[in-house]
């Protein structure tokens, strides 16, 4: 929970912690919704990723949305993000996904280079959202 909330706050997303907890419980209770991946170092959580599963017409079948990938600031550039991404791609393959989608804030050059290096391609799209 702590890392997911830290990720959201770093991106100026103020979802209340209780709502994040409800969402996490929903994923843990229904594995077909997605997977949470956690990286530990000496009993301390240092990275987290969340994959959500969707049926995507664009990809012609099951796909994963890499909604979150977060590494604590003091462990960035240590390969933790790359390891999390590889683990997420492995989970997506095991689940039969044919693609992984994700989004990156324009100011996040470091993580953009990671995704490029791992074979992701950038789409010229803008994401829109409306809270219901």
Coordinates of C-alpha atoms in Angstrom, one line a residue:
X1 CA 0.0 0.0 0.0
X2 CA 2.7 2.5 1.0
X3 CA 4.4 2.2 -2.4
X4 CA 1.2 2.5 -4.4
X5 CA 0.2 5.6 -2.5
X6 CA 3.7 7.1 -2.9
X7 CA 3.5 6.5 -6.7
X8 CA 0.1 8.3 -6.9
X9 CA 1.4 11.2 -4.8
X10 CA 4.5 11.6 -6.9
X11 CA 2.2 12.0 -9.9
X12 CA -0.1 14.5 -7.9
X13 CA -3.0 12.0 -7.8
X14 CA -4.8 12.4 -4.5
X15 CA -6.9 9.1 -4.4
X16 CA -7.6 8.5 -0.7
X17 CA -5.5 5.7 0.7
X18 CA -8.7 3.8 1.7
X19 CA -9.9 3.8 -2.0
X20 CA -6.5 2.5 -3.0
X21 CA -6.9 -0.2 -0.4
X22 CA -10.3 -1.2 -1.7
X23 CA -8.9 -1.4 -5.2
X24 CA -6.0 -3.6 -4.1
X25 CA -8.4 -5.9 -2.2
X26 CA -10.5 -6.1 -5.4
X27 CA -7.4 -7.2 -7.4
X28 CA -6.2 -9.7 -4.7
X29 CA -9.7 -11.1 -4.4
X30 CA -10.3 -11.6 -8.1
X31 CA -7.0 -12.6 -9.9
X32 CA -8.6 -12.2 -13.3
X33 CA -8.6 -8.4 -12.7
X34 CA -4.8 -8.2 -12.6
X35 CA -1.6 -8.8 -10.7
X36 CA 0.4 -6.8 -8.1
X37 CA 4.1 -7.4 -8.2
X38 CA 6.3 -6.4 -5.3
X39 CA 10.1 -6.2 -5.0
X40 CA 11.7 -6.5 -1.5
X41 CA 15.3 -5.9 -0.3
X42 CA 16.0 -7.1 3.2
X43 CA 12.3 -7.1 4.2
X44 CA 11.7 -3.6 2.9
X45 CA 9.5 -3.1 -0.1
X46 CA 11.4 -1.1 -2.8
X47 CA 9.3 -1.5 -5.9
X48 CA 5.8 -2.3 -7.1
X49 CA 4.0 -2.9 -10.4
X50 CA 0.3 -3.3 -11.1
X51 CA -1.0 -5.0 -14.2
X52 CA -4.7 -4.8 -15.1
X53 CA -6.1 -7.3 -17.6
X54 CA -8.4 -6.1 -20.4
X55 CA -9.9 -7.6 -23.6
X56 CA -8.6 -5.2 -26.2
X57 CA -10.1 -4.9 -29.7
X58 CA -7.1 -2.9 -30.7
X59 CA -4.8 -5.9 -30.0
X60 CA -7.2 -8.6 -31.0
X61 CA -7.6 -10.2 -27.6
X62 CA -6.3 -10.2 -24.1
X63 CA -3.9 -7.4 -23.1
X64 CA -2.4 -6.0 -20.0
X65 CA -2.4 -2.3 -18.9
X66 CA 0.7 -1.6 -16.8
X67 CA -1.0 0.9 -14.6
X68 CA 1.7 1.4 -12.1
X69 CA 5.5 0.8 -11.9
X70 CA 7.2 2.5 -9.0
X71 CA 10.6 2.2 -7.4
X72 CA 11.5 4.1 -4.3
X73 CA 13.7 7.1 -5.2
X74 CA 16.8 5.8 -3.5
X75 CA 16.8 2.6 -5.5
X76 CA 16.2 4.1 -9.0
X77 CA 19.0 3.3 -11.4
X78 CA 19.7 0.0 -9.6
X79 CA 17.8 -2.2 -12.1
X80 CA 14.7 -2.6 -9.9
X81 CA 12.4 -1.0 -12.5
X82 CA 13.8 -3.2 -15.3
X83 CA 13.4 -6.3 -13.1
X84 CA 9.8 -5.3 -12.4
X85 CA 9.0 -4.6 -16.0
X86 CA 10.5 -8.0 -17.0
X87 CA 8.4 -9.7 -14.3
X88 CA 5.2 -7.9 -15.5
X89 CA 5.9 -8.9 -19.1
X90 CA 6.3 -12.5 -18.0
X91 CA 3.1 -12.5 -16.0
X92 CA 1.3 -10.9 -19.0
X93 CA 2.6 -13.7 -21.3
X94 CA 1.6 -16.4 -18.9
X95 CA -1.9 -14.9 -18.7
X96 CA -2.1 -15.1 -22.5
X97 CA -1.9 -11.3 -23.1
X98 CA -0.8 -10.3 -26.6
X99 CA 0.3 -6.8 -25.7
X100 CA 1.0 -4.5 -22.8
X101 CA -0.1 -0.8 -22.8
X102 CA 1.1 1.9 -20.5
X103 CA 1.4 5.6 -20.2
X104 CA 4.2 7.8 -19.1
X105 CA 4.2 11.5 -18.1
X106 CA 6.1 13.6 -20.6
X107 CA 8.5 14.7 -17.9
X108 CA 9.6 11.1 -17.1
X109 CA 12.6 10.8 -19.5
X110 CA 14.3 8.1 -17.4
X111 CA 11.4 5.6 -17.5
X112 CA 10.7 6.5 -21.1
X113 CA 14.2 5.3 -22.1
X114 CA 13.5 2.1 -20.2
X115 CA 10.4 1.3 -22.2
X116 CA 12.1 2.2 -25.5
X117 CA 15.0 -0.1 -24.6
X118 CA 12.5 -2.9 -23.9
X119 CA 10.8 -2.5 -27.3
X120 CA 7.7 -0.4 -26.4
X121 CA 6.6 2.1 -29.1
X122 CA 5.2 5.5 -28.4
X123 CA 1.7 6.3 -29.6
X124 CA 0.7 9.9 -30.5
X125 CA -2.4 9.9 -28.2
X126 CA -3.6 11.9 -25.3
X127 CA -5.3 10.1 -22.4
X128 CA -8.5 11.6 -21.0
X129 CA -10.3 10.7 -17.8
X130 CA -13.6 11.6 -16.0
X131 CA -14.2 10.6 -12.4
X132 CA -17.7 9.0 -12.0

